[in-house]
Amino acid sequence: MMNIFSLYTPFLHWLMNLVGVKPQRIEIEPGTILNFWVPIETTNKETQNHNKKPVVVLLHGFGANGILTWQFQVLALAKKYRVYVPDFLFFGDSITDKSERTVDFQAECMAKGLGKLGVERCTLVGLSYGGMVGFKMAEKYPNLVESLVVTCSVMALTQSISNTALEGLGFKCWADFLLPNSVDGIKVFFDIASYKFPWLPKFVYKHFFETMFDNRNERSELLDALVISDEDFYIPRYTQRIRLLWGENDSIFDMETAQNLKDQAGEKARLQSIEKAGHLVNMERPFIYNRQLKEILASLVEE
C-alpha cells in the first residue's frame, strides 16, 4: 500500500497554492537553508511593497512540519493576512550544517529568514515548541515581532517544568515521547496530545511514522538543548501584546501552566481556552480555534 501521507502531500500543496501560498527555500547563510511557505504575491516585489495586509507567521510544534501542522489555519487566514509558515531546522526542508541546536538559534534563523523575505513587522502564532521560539523572537527582535499568540507552550522549558510534565506523562525524557521508535509510540503520542483522538486504522500510524521522523538524531539534539536550568531562566520585559489560546484539556501543559504563563507575561497578556481540546487544539478543533484566532488577530491589528 502506498503511503497515504505521500499521496496527501501533493494534494496539500495544490490546496495551498489555490489559496495563494507556495514553498520557497532561502539560504540565510552558507550551510543553512530554510523552507518557508509564503504568499505567492510576495514573489513580486512591486506587489509586495503595495500590499498592506498584516503579516502572520505560524510557528509549528515538534510533531510535524509547518504546513501539515497549520494547514487549517492557512486556509482560514490567507484571504485577510499575508501568511508565512516556516519549517524549523530539521523539519520539512529546513537544514543546517551548524552544530547549534538551541531555541535561540532557531529564533535567529527564523528572524533572518523573514528578513530575507522582506518582512518588517509581524504577529507570531506559536504552537508548543513554536511558542518557545516565538517568545525568544519577541525578546530578541522586538522591532520585528509586533504581537504574539501562543498555544499550549511555555516561555522556556525549565528543568522544573520539564520534570513535572514528564512525570505526569509517564516518560523519562522528551525524546521517548516526541520521537517514538514504534508505530505504537505514535498512537500513544496522539492519544496524549489530544482530548479525544478519533479511531484510525493502524496503517495510518505506520505511514505517519515512515514519513515524519527523519532527522531523528538532530531532533533528539534539539530536545536535549530545549531544557534549561531553572537558574538560567529569566522573564524578559516584553513590549508586545501577548495572547494565550489554550486547549482546556491539554495534558502536557495544563491550564495551571497557562495561568502561570499569563502571570509571567504581565499585564499585556490575555488567556482564553477551548473546551474539549488537548495540546493539538488547532488540529483537533480547527473551526473553533480558527474563529477565536481570527478574533484575536483582529483585536491585535486594531488596537
PDB file of C-alpha atoms in Angstrom:
ATOM      1  CA  MET A   1       0.000   0.000   0.000  1.00  0.00           C
ATOM      2  CA  MET A   2       1.347   3.406  -0.947  1.00  0.00           C
ATOM      3  CA  ASN A   3       1.981   5.764   1.961  1.00  0.00           C
ATOM      4  CA  ILE A   4      -1.134   7.929   2.365  1.00  0.00           C
ATOM      5  CA  PHE A   5       0.898  10.931   3.520  1.00  0.00           C
ATOM      6  CA  SER A   6       2.980  10.734   0.342  1.00  0.00           C
ATOM      7  CA  LEU A   7      -0.312  10.792  -1.555  1.00  0.00           C
ATOM      8  CA  TYR A   8      -1.731  13.622   0.553  1.00  0.00           C
ATOM      9  CA  THR A   9       1.316  15.890   0.216  1.00  0.00           C
ATOM     10  CA  PRO A  10       0.757  16.820  -3.473  1.00  0.00           C
ATOM     11  CA  PHE A  11      -2.909  17.487  -2.751  1.00  0.00           C
ATOM     12  CA  LEU A  12      -2.000  19.691   0.222  1.00  0.00           C
ATOM     13  CA  HIS A  13       0.490  21.617  -1.905  1.00  0.00           C
ATOM     14  CA  TRP A  14      -2.184  22.109  -4.575  1.00  0.00           C
ATOM     15  CA  LEU A  15      -4.650  23.298  -1.954  1.00  0.00           C
ATOM     16  CA  MET A  16      -2.151  25.783  -0.505  1.00  0.00           C
ATOM     17  CA  ASN A  17      -1.381  27.087  -3.980  1.00  0.00           C
ATOM     18  CA  LEU A  18      -5.109  27.536  -4.527  1.00  0.00           C
ATOM     19  CA  VAL A  19      -5.311  29.954  -1.568  1.00  0.00           C
ATOM     20  CA  GLY A  20      -2.158  31.770  -2.651  1.00  0.00           C
ATOM     21  CA  VAL A  21       0.665  30.158  -0.648  1.00  0.00           C
ATOM     22  CA  LYS A  22       3.699  28.322  -2.020  1.00  0.00           C
ATOM     23  CA  PRO A  23       7.011  26.950  -0.694  1.00  0.00           C
ATOM     24  CA  GLN A  24      10.236  28.888  -1.068  1.00  0.00           C
ATOM     25  CA  ARG A  25      13.703  27.821   0.078  1.00  0.00           C
ATOM     26  CA  ILE A  26      16.030  30.518   1.358  1.00  0.00           C
ATOM     27  CA  GLU A  27      19.723  30.289   2.129  1.00  0.00           C
ATOM     28  CA  ILE A  28      20.150  32.583   5.111  1.00  0.00           C
ATOM     29  CA  GLU A  29      23.857  31.826   5.335  1.00  0.00           C
ATOM     30  CA  PRO A  30      26.174  29.218   3.805  1.00  0.00           C
ATOM     31  CA  GLY A  31      25.079  25.791   5.020  1.00  0.00           C
ATOM     32  CA  THR A  32      21.742  26.927   6.450  1.00  0.00           C
ATOM     33  CA  ILE A  33      18.648  26.709   4.255  1.00  0.00           C
ATOM     34  CA  LEU A  34      15.121  27.387   5.454  1.00  0.00           C
ATOM     35  CA  ASN A  35      11.879  26.361   3.814  1.00  0.00           C
ATOM     36  CA  PHE A  36       9.060  28.896   4.116  1.00  0.00           C
ATOM     37  CA  TRP A  37       5.539  28.749   2.782  1.00  0.00           C
ATOM     38  CA  VAL A  38       4.998  32.293   1.570  1.00  0.00           C
ATOM     39  CA  PRO A  39       2.249  34.316  -0.112  1.00  0.00           C
ATOM     40  CA  ILE A  40       2.609  33.901  -3.867  1.00  0.00           C
ATOM     41  CA  GLU A  41       2.130  37.649  -4.277  1.00  0.00           C
ATOM     42  CA  THR A  42       5.356  38.363  -2.356  1.00  0.00           C
ATOM     43  CA  THR A  43       7.450  36.932  -5.167  1.00  0.00           C
ATOM     44  CA  ASN A  44       6.625  40.155  -6.990  1.00  0.00           C
ATOM     45  CA  LYS A  45       8.432  42.893  -5.042  1.00  0.00           C
ATOM     46  CA  GLU A  46       6.349  45.662  -6.563  1.00  0.00           C
ATOM     47  CA  THR A  47       3.164  43.917  -5.432  1.00  0.00           C
ATOM     48  CA  GLN A  48       4.671  43.233  -2.020  1.00  0.00           C
ATOM     49  CA  ASN A  49       5.522  46.871  -1.436  1.00  0.00           C
ATOM     50  CA  HIS A  50       1.933  47.903  -2.081  1.00  0.00           C
ATOM     51  CA  ASN A  51       0.344  45.104  -0.110  1.00  0.00           C
ATOM     52  CA  LYS A  52      -0.890  46.398   3.241  1.00  0.00           C
ATOM     53  CA  LYS A  53      -2.310  43.168   4.612  1.00  0.00           C
ATOM     54  CA  PRO A  54      -0.886  42.357   8.064  1.00  0.00           C
ATOM     55  CA  VAL A  55       1.693  39.582   8.270  1.00  0.00           C
ATOM     56  CA  VAL A  56       1.047  36.464  10.370  1.00  0.00           C
ATOM     57  CA  VAL A  57       3.809  33.895  10.901  1.00  0.00           C
ATOM     58  CA  LEU A  58       2.757  30.411  12.049  1.00  0.00           C
ATOM     59  CA  LEU A  59       5.388  28.524  14.090  1.00  0.00           C
ATOM     60  CA  HIS A  60       4.805  24.779  14.331  1.00  0.00           C
ATOM     61  CA  GLY A  61       5.325  22.333  17.172  1.00  0.00           C
ATOM     62  CA  PHE A  62       7.550  19.266  17.390  1.00  0.00           C
ATOM     63  CA  GLY A  63       5.175  16.725  15.889  1.00  0.00           C
ATOM     64  CA  ALA A  64       5.193  17.633  12.188  1.00  0.00           C
ATOM     65  CA  ASN A  65       6.388  20.229   9.697  1.00  0.00           C
ATOM     66  CA  GLY A  66       4.894  23.672   9.278  1.00  0.00           C
ATOM     67  CA  ILE A  67       2.305  23.279   6.570  1.00  0.00           C
ATOM     68  CA  LEU A  68       0.918  19.966   7.871  1.00  0.00           C
ATOM     69  CA  THR A  69       0.540  21.480  11.345  1.00  0.00           C
ATOM     70  CA  TRP A  70      -1.088  24.726  10.225  1.00  0.00           C
ATOM     71  CA  GLN A  71      -2.997  23.709   7.071  1.00  0.00           C
ATOM     72  CA  PHE A  72      -6.435  24.546   8.521  1.00  0.00           C
ATOM     73  CA  GLN A  73      -5.235  27.922   9.764  1.00  0.00           C
ATOM     74  CA  VAL A  74      -3.664  28.874   6.426  1.00  0.00           C
ATOM     75  CA  LEU A  75      -6.974  28.168   4.712  1.00  0.00           C
ATOM     76  CA  ALA A  76      -8.763  30.365   7.252  1.00  0.00           C
ATOM     77  CA  LEU A  77      -6.308  33.281   7.285  1.00  0.00           C
ATOM     78  CA  ALA A  78      -4.835  33.588   3.788  1.00  0.00           C
ATOM     79  CA  LYS A  79      -7.548  35.873   2.437  1.00  0.00           C
ATOM     80  CA  LYS A  80      -7.103  38.596   5.072  1.00  0.00           C
ATOM     81  CA  TYR A  81      -3.443  38.195   6.041  1.00  0.00           C
ATOM     82  CA  ARG A  82      -0.099  37.567   4.431  1.00  0.00           C
ATOM     83  CA  VAL A  83       0.616  34.170   5.972  1.00  0.00           C
ATOM     84  CA  TYR A  84       4.133  32.741   6.316  1.00  0.00           C
ATOM     85  CA  VAL A  85       4.730  29.186   7.540  1.00  0.00           C
ATOM     86  CA  PRO A  86       8.370  28.206   8.136  1.00  0.00           C
ATOM     87  CA  ASP A  87       9.794  24.776   8.762  1.00  0.00           C
ATOM     88  CA  PHE A  88      12.113  24.805  11.752  1.00  0.00           C
ATOM     89  CA  LEU A  89      15.593  23.429  11.234  1.00  0.00           C
ATOM     90  CA  PHE A  90      15.484  19.635  10.759  1.00  0.00           C
ATOM     91  CA  PHE A  91      11.778  19.706   9.945  1.00  0.00           C
ATOM     92  CA  GLY A  92      10.453  19.659   6.405  1.00  0.00           C
ATOM     93  CA  ASP A  93      13.078  21.042   4.051  1.00  0.00           C
ATOM     94  CA  SER A  94      14.993  23.233   6.526  1.00  0.00           C
ATOM     95  CA  ILE A  95      18.575  22.163   7.217  1.00  0.00           C
ATOM     96  CA  THR A  96      21.848  23.468   8.607  1.00  0.00           C
ATOM     97  CA  ASP A  97      25.393  22.205   8.866  1.00  0.00           C
ATOM     98  CA  LYS A  98      25.893  24.248  12.039  1.00  0.00           C
ATOM     99  CA  SER A  99      26.139  22.428  15.365  1.00  0.00           C
ATOM    100  CA  GLU A 100      23.828  24.782  17.291  1.00  0.00           C
ATOM    101  CA  ARG A 101      20.515  23.308  18.418  1.00  0.00           C
ATOM    102  CA  THR A 102      19.127  25.892  20.841  1.00  0.00           C
ATOM    103  CA  VAL A 103      15.837  27.753  20.753  1.00  0.00           C
ATOM    104  CA  ASP A 104      17.924  30.928  20.417  1.00  0.00           C
ATOM    105  CA  PHE A 105      19.430  29.625  17.183  1.00  0.00           C
ATOM    106  CA  GLN A 106      16.034  28.656  15.776  1.00  0.00           C
ATOM    107  CA  ALA A 107      14.757  32.138  16.640  1.00  0.00           C
ATOM    108  CA  GLU A 108      17.749  33.775  14.999  1.00  0.00           C
ATOM    109  CA  CYS A 109      17.310  31.724  11.823  1.00  0.00           C
ATOM    110  CA  MET A 110      13.569  32.485  11.661  1.00  0.00           C
ATOM    111  CA  ALA A 111      14.236  36.213  12.022  1.00  0.00           C
ATOM    112  CA  LYS A 112      16.920  36.144   9.326  1.00  0.00           C
ATOM    113  CA  GLY A 113      14.649  34.189   7.014  1.00  0.00           C
ATOM    114  CA  LEU A 114      11.781  36.637   7.460  1.00  0.00           C
ATOM    115  CA  GLY A 115      14.205  39.481   6.826  1.00  0.00           C
ATOM    116  CA  LYS A 116      15.299  37.871   3.561  1.00  0.00           C
ATOM    117  CA  LEU A 117      11.624  37.669   2.586  1.00  0.00           C
ATOM    118  CA  GLY A 118      11.143  41.377   3.240  1.00  0.00           C
ATOM    119  CA  VAL A 119       9.006  41.003   6.382  1.00  0.00           C
ATOM    120  CA  GLU A 120       9.478  44.042   8.631  1.00  0.00           C
ATOM    121  CA  ARG A 121       6.682  43.567  11.193  1.00  0.00           C
ATOM    122  CA  CYS A 122       4.560  40.557  12.013  1.00  0.00           C
ATOM    123  CA  THR A 123       2.385  38.748  14.508  1.00  0.00           C
ATOM    124  CA  LEU A 124       3.717  35.351  15.535  1.00  0.00           C
ATOM    125  CA  VAL A 125       1.423  32.421  16.289  1.00  0.00           C
ATOM    126  CA  GLY A 126       3.330  29.613  18.009  1.00  0.00           C
ATOM    127  CA  LEU A 127       2.227  26.118  18.999  1.00  0.00           C
ATOM    128  CA  SER A 128       4.155  24.275  21.736  1.00  0.00           C
ATOM    129  CA  TYR A 129       7.822  24.268  20.592  1.00  0.00           C
ATOM    130  CA  GLY A 130       6.885  27.078  18.212  1.00  0.00           C
ATOM    131  CA  GLY A 131       5.628  29.114  21.154  1.00  0.00           C
ATOM    132  CA  MET A 132       9.020  28.860  22.845  1.00  0.00           C
ATOM    133  CA  VAL A 133      10.745  30.008  19.658  1.00  0.00           C
ATOM    134  CA  GLY A 134       8.148  32.768  19.358  1.00  0.00           C
ATOM    135  CA  PHE A 135       8.845  34.042  22.870  1.00  0.00           C
ATOM    136  CA  LYS A 136      12.560  34.121  22.108  1.00  0.00           C
ATOM    137  CA  MET A 137      11.951  36.001  18.856  1.00  0.00           C
ATOM    138  CA  ALA A 138       9.761  38.535  20.676  1.00  0.00           C
ATOM    139  CA  GLU A 139      12.542  39.055  23.216  1.00  0.00           C
ATOM    140  CA  LYS A 140      15.423  39.347  20.749  1.00  0.00           C
ATOM    141  CA  TYR A 141      13.674  41.070  17.832  1.00  0.00           C
ATOM    142  CA  PRO A 142      11.040  43.477  19.205  1.00  0.00           C
ATOM    143  CA  ASN A 143      11.178  45.562  16.030  1.00  0.00           C
ATOM    144  CA  LEU A 144      10.149  42.515  14.012  1.00  0.00           C
ATOM    145  CA  VAL A 145       7.587  40.945  16.359  1.00  0.00           C
ATOM    146  CA  GLU A 146       4.621  43.246  16.867  1.00  0.00           C
ATOM    147  CA  SER A 147       2.488  40.801  18.884  1.00  0.00           C
ATOM    148  CA  LEU A 148       2.457  37.161  19.902  1.00  0.00           C
ATOM    149  CA  VAL A 149      -0.220  34.458  20.092  1.00  0.00           C
ATOM    150  CA  VAL A 150       0.888  31.322  21.962  1.00  0.00           C
ATOM    151  CA  THR A 151      -0.892  27.979  22.129  1.00  0.00           C
ATOM    152  CA  CYS A 152      -0.048  25.253  24.649  1.00  0.00           C
ATOM    153  CA  SER A 153       3.510  26.281  25.373  1.00  0.00           C
ATOM    154  CA  VAL A 154       5.783  27.890  27.948  1.00  0.00           C
ATOM    155  CA  MET A 155       8.155  30.828  27.937  1.00  0.00           C
ATOM    156  CA  ALA A 156      11.045  28.387  28.272  1.00  0.00           C
ATOM    157  CA  LEU A 157      11.203  24.714  29.173  1.00  0.00           C
ATOM    158  CA  THR A 158      12.937  24.871  32.528  1.00  0.00           C
ATOM    159  CA  GLN A 159      14.121  21.759  34.332  1.00  0.00           C
ATOM    160  CA  SER A 160      11.319  22.000  36.896  1.00  0.00           C
ATOM    161  CA  ILE A 161       8.590  22.430  34.258  1.00  0.00           C
ATOM    162  CA  SER A 162      10.109  19.600  32.252  1.00  0.00           C
ATOM    163  CA  ASN A 163      10.276  17.236  35.222  1.00  0.00           C
ATOM    164  CA  THR A 164       6.676  17.938  36.215  1.00  0.00           C
ATOM    165  CA  ALA A 165       5.379  17.447  32.683  1.00  0.00           C
ATOM    166  CA  LEU A 166       7.333  14.253  32.048  1.00  0.00           C
ATOM    167  CA  GLU A 167       6.244  12.773  35.376  1.00  0.00           C
ATOM    168  CA  GLY A 168       2.616  13.456  34.503  1.00  0.00           C
ATOM    169  CA  LEU A 169       3.055  11.918  31.048  1.00  0.00           C
ATOM    170  CA  GLY A 170       4.938   8.893  32.329  1.00  0.00           C
ATOM    171  CA  PHE A 171       8.094   9.351  30.252  1.00  0.00           C
ATOM    172  CA  LYS A 172      11.732   9.586  31.295  1.00  0.00           C
ATOM    173  CA  CYS A 173      12.725  12.076  28.589  1.00  0.00           C
ATOM    174  CA  TRP A 174      11.131  14.128  25.821  1.00  0.00           C
ATOM    175  CA  ALA A 175      12.662  12.049  23.041  1.00  0.00           C
ATOM    176  CA  ASP A 176      10.794   8.957  24.272  1.00  0.00           C
ATOM    177  CA  PHE A 177       7.522  10.861  23.881  1.00  0.00           C
ATOM    178  CA  LEU A 178       8.152  13.114  20.868  1.00  0.00           C
ATOM    179  CA  LEU A 179      10.386  10.808  18.837  1.00  0.00           C
ATOM    180  CA  PRO A 180       8.716   7.410  19.249  1.00  0.00           C
ATOM    181  CA  ASN A 181      10.554   4.467  17.746  1.00  0.00           C
ATOM    182  CA  SER A 182       7.486   2.367  17.014  1.00  0.00           C
ATOM    183  CA  VAL A 183       4.036   2.635  15.484  1.00  0.00           C
ATOM    184  CA  ASP A 184       2.509   2.042  18.913  1.00  0.00           C
ATOM    185  CA  GLY A 185       4.520   5.008  20.174  1.00  0.00           C
ATOM    186  CA  ILE A 186       2.904   7.199  17.512  1.00  0.00           C
ATOM    187  CA  LYS A 187      -0.540   6.159  18.693  1.00  0.00           C
ATOM    188  CA  VAL A 188       0.387   6.920  22.314  1.00  0.00           C
ATOM    189  CA  PHE A 189       1.616  10.362  21.250  1.00  0.00           C
ATOM    190  CA  PHE A 190      -1.666  11.274  19.565  1.00  0.00           C
ATOM    191  CA  ASP A 191      -3.750   9.828  22.392  1.00  0.00           C
ATOM    192  CA  ILE A 192      -1.891  12.002  24.910  1.00  0.00           C
ATOM    193  CA  ALA A 193      -1.682  15.120  22.751  1.00  0.00           C
ATOM    194  CA  SER A 194      -5.423  15.239  22.026  1.00  0.00           C
ATOM    195  CA  TYR A 195      -8.571  15.319  24.109  1.00  0.00           C
ATOM    196  CA  LYS A 196     -10.264  12.501  22.214  1.00  0.00           C
ATOM    197  CA  PHE A 197      -8.364  11.373  19.148  1.00  0.00           C
ATOM    198  CA  PRO A 198     -10.576   9.577  16.597  1.00  0.00           C
ATOM    199  CA  TRP A 199     -10.044   5.923  15.831  1.00  0.00           C
ATOM    200  CA  LEU A 200      -7.724   5.324  12.894  1.00  0.00           C
ATOM    201  CA  PRO A 201      -6.543   2.067  11.339  1.00  0.00           C
ATOM    202  CA  LYS A 202      -3.039   1.043  12.319  1.00  0.00           C
ATOM    203  CA  PHE A 203      -1.635   1.590   8.823  1.00  0.00           C
ATOM    204  CA  VAL A 204      -2.263   5.353   9.177  1.00  0.00           C
ATOM    205  CA  TYR A 205       0.024   5.496  12.206  1.00  0.00           C
ATOM    206  CA  LYS A 206       2.523   3.327  10.338  1.00  0.00           C
ATOM    207  CA  HIS A 207       2.551   5.686   7.369  1.00  0.00           C
ATOM    208  CA  PHE A 208       2.929   8.721   9.640  1.00  0.00           C
ATOM    209  CA  PHE A 209       5.857   7.012  11.354  1.00  0.00           C
ATOM    210  CA  GLU A 210       7.508   6.285   8.000  1.00  0.00           C
ATOM    211  CA  THR A 211       7.085   9.836   6.747  1.00  0.00           C
ATOM    212  CA  MET A 212       7.556  12.226   9.666  1.00  0.00           C
ATOM    213  CA  PHE A 213      10.554  11.028  11.626  1.00  0.00           C
ATOM    214  CA  ASP A 214      13.603  11.746   9.512  1.00  0.00           C
ATOM    215  CA  ASN A 215      16.499  13.720  11.037  1.00  0.00           C
ATOM    216  CA  ARG A 216      15.939  11.754  14.228  1.00  0.00           C
ATOM    217  CA  ASN A 217      19.446  12.364  15.619  1.00  0.00           C
ATOM    218  CA  GLU A 218      19.280  16.108  15.022  1.00  0.00           C
ATOM    219  CA  ARG A 219      15.796  16.376  16.517  1.00  0.00           C
ATOM    220  CA  SER A 220      16.975  14.494  19.578  1.00  0.00           C
ATOM    221  CA  GLU A 221      19.736  17.086  19.924  1.00  0.00           C
ATOM    222  CA  LEU A 222      17.122  19.843  19.647  1.00  0.00           C
ATOM    223  CA  LEU A 223      15.249  18.269  22.555  1.00  0.00           C
ATOM    224  CA  ASP A 224      18.437  17.962  24.611  1.00  0.00           C
ATOM    225  CA  ALA A 225      19.093  21.677  24.098  1.00  0.00           C
ATOM    226  CA  LEU A 226      15.486  22.623  24.836  1.00  0.00           C
ATOM    227  CA  VAL A 227      15.548  22.069  28.608  1.00  0.00           C
ATOM    228  CA  ILE A 228      17.372  24.778  30.559  1.00  0.00           C
ATOM    229  CA  SER A 229      18.207  25.033  34.246  1.00  0.00           C
ATOM    230  CA  ASP A 230      15.868  26.996  36.500  1.00  0.00           C
ATOM    231  CA  GLU A 231      18.795  29.241  37.423  1.00  0.00           C
ATOM    232  CA  ASP A 232      19.277  30.260  33.772  1.00  0.00           C
ATOM    233  CA  PHE A 233      15.645  31.215  33.291  1.00  0.00           C
ATOM    234  CA  TYR A 234      14.598  34.856  33.448  1.00  0.00           C
ATOM    235  CA  ILE A 235      11.421  36.680  32.449  1.00  0.00           C
ATOM    236  CA  PRO A 236      12.087  39.267  29.724  1.00  0.00           C
ATOM    237  CA  ARG A 237      10.287  42.598  29.682  1.00  0.00           C
ATOM    238  CA  TYR A 238       8.143  42.059  26.630  1.00  0.00           C
ATOM    239  CA  THR A 239       6.894  45.137  24.815  1.00  0.00           C
ATOM    240  CA  GLN A 240       4.427  43.138  22.714  1.00  0.00           C
ATOM    241  CA  ARG A 241       0.813  42.265  23.408  1.00  0.00           C
ATOM    242  CA  ILE A 242       0.602  38.553  24.191  1.00  0.00           C
ATOM    243  CA  ARG A 243      -2.434  36.336  23.764  1.00  0.00           C
ATOM    244  CA  LEU A 244      -2.637  32.768  25.056  1.00  0.00           C
ATOM    245  CA  LEU A 245      -5.056  30.415  23.293  1.00  0.00           C
ATOM    246  CA  TRP A 246      -5.214  27.024  25.024  1.00  0.00           C
ATOM    247  CA  GLY A 247      -6.723  23.590  24.785  1.00  0.00           C
ATOM    248  CA  GLU A 248      -8.574  23.278  28.083  1.00  0.00           C
ATOM    249  CA  ASN A 249      -7.674  19.592  28.382  1.00  0.00           C
ATOM    250  CA  ASP A 250      -4.008  19.887  27.440  1.00  0.00           C
ATOM    251  CA  SER A 251      -2.256  17.128  29.396  1.00  0.00           C
ATOM    252  CA  ILE A 252       1.265  18.343  28.521  1.00  0.00           C
ATOM    253  CA  PHE A 253       0.992  21.993  29.570  1.00  0.00           C
ATOM    254  CA  ASP A 254      -2.229  22.203  31.571  1.00  0.00           C
ATOM    255  CA  MET A 255      -4.377  25.211  32.438  1.00  0.00           C
ATOM    256  CA  GLU A 256      -2.381  25.841  35.610  1.00  0.00           C
ATOM    257  CA  THR A 257       0.708  26.155  33.413  1.00  0.00           C
ATOM    258  CA  ALA A 258      -1.232  28.502  31.146  1.00  0.00           C
ATOM    259  CA  GLN A 259      -2.245  30.700  34.090  1.00  0.00           C
ATOM    260  CA  ASN A 260       1.345  30.799  35.352  1.00  0.00           C
ATOM    261  CA  LEU A 261       2.475  31.832  31.887  1.00  0.00           C
ATOM    262  CA  LYS A 262      -0.108  34.606  31.786  1.00  0.00           C
ATOM    263  CA  ASP A 263       1.147  35.883  35.146  1.00  0.00           C
ATOM    264  CA  GLN A 264       4.736  35.793  33.908  1.00  0.00           C
ATOM    265  CA  ALA A 265       3.886  37.635  30.705  1.00  0.00           C
ATOM    266  CA  GLY A 266       2.346  40.513  32.657  1.00  0.00           C
ATOM    267  CA  GLU A 267      -0.499  42.928  32.203  1.00  0.00           C
ATOM    268  CA  LYS A 268      -0.354  42.845  28.390  1.00  0.00           C
ATOM    269  CA  ALA A 269      -1.218  39.136  28.360  1.00  0.00           C
ATOM    270  CA  ARG A 270      -4.688  37.626  27.952  1.00  0.00           C
ATOM    271  CA  LEU A 271      -5.714  33.974  28.276  1.00  0.00           C
ATOM    272  CA  GLN A 272      -8.611  32.103  26.715  1.00  0.00           C
ATOM    273  CA  SER A 273      -9.269  28.412  26.277  1.00  0.00           C
ATOM    274  CA  ILE A 274     -11.199  25.941  24.158  1.00  0.00           C
ATOM    275  CA  GLU A 275     -13.086  23.164  25.889  1.00  0.00           C
ATOM    276  CA  LYS A 276     -12.802  19.500  24.917  1.00  0.00           C
ATOM    277  CA  ALA A 277      -9.443  20.116  23.271  1.00  0.00           C
ATOM    278  CA  GLY A 278      -5.947  18.955  24.070  1.00  0.00           C
ATOM    279  CA  HIS A 279      -2.425  20.000  23.160  1.00  0.00           C
ATOM    280  CA  LEU A 280      -3.088  19.826  19.411  1.00  0.00           C
ATOM    281  CA  VAL A 281      -6.105  22.090  19.706  1.00  0.00           C
ATOM    282  CA  ASN A 282      -5.537  23.804  16.347  1.00  0.00           C
ATOM    283  CA  MET A 283      -5.872  20.455  14.561  1.00  0.00           C
ATOM    284  CA  GLU A 284      -8.362  18.813  16.915  1.00  0.00           C
ATOM    285  CA  ARG A 285     -10.923  21.637  16.909  1.00  0.00           C
ATOM    286  CA  PRO A 286      -9.853  23.738  13.916  1.00  0.00           C
ATOM    287  CA  PHE A 287     -13.111  25.610  13.347  1.00  0.00           C
ATOM    288  CA  ILE A 288     -13.365  26.861  16.921  1.00  0.00           C
ATOM    289  CA  TYR A 289      -9.642  27.539  17.091  1.00  0.00           C
ATOM    290  CA  ASN A 290      -9.749  29.478  13.813  1.00  0.00           C
ATOM    291  CA  ARG A 291     -12.703  31.562  14.946  1.00  0.00           C
ATOM    292  CA  GLN A 292     -11.004  32.551  18.180  1.00  0.00           C
ATOM    293  CA  LEU A 293      -7.657  33.099  16.473  1.00  0.00           C
ATOM    294  CA  LYS A 294      -9.240  35.409  13.893  1.00  0.00           C
ATOM    295  CA  GLU A 295     -10.909  37.393  16.687  1.00  0.00           C
ATOM    296  CA  ILE A 296      -7.583  37.683  18.496  1.00  0.00           C
ATOM    297  CA  LEU A 297      -5.698  38.752  15.362  1.00  0.00           C
ATOM    298  CA  ALA A 298      -8.370  41.333  14.527  1.00  0.00           C
ATOM    299  CA  SER A 299      -8.097  42.825  18.030  1.00  0.00           C
ATOM    300  CA  LEU A 300      -4.302  42.942  17.834  1.00  0.00           C
ATOM    301  CA  VAL A 301      -4.341  44.696  14.478  1.00  0.00           C
ATOM    302  CA  GLU A 302      -6.999  47.202  15.522  1.00  0.00           C
ATOM    303  CA  GLU A 303      -5.637  48.078  18.967  1.00  0.00           C
TER     304      GLU A 303
END
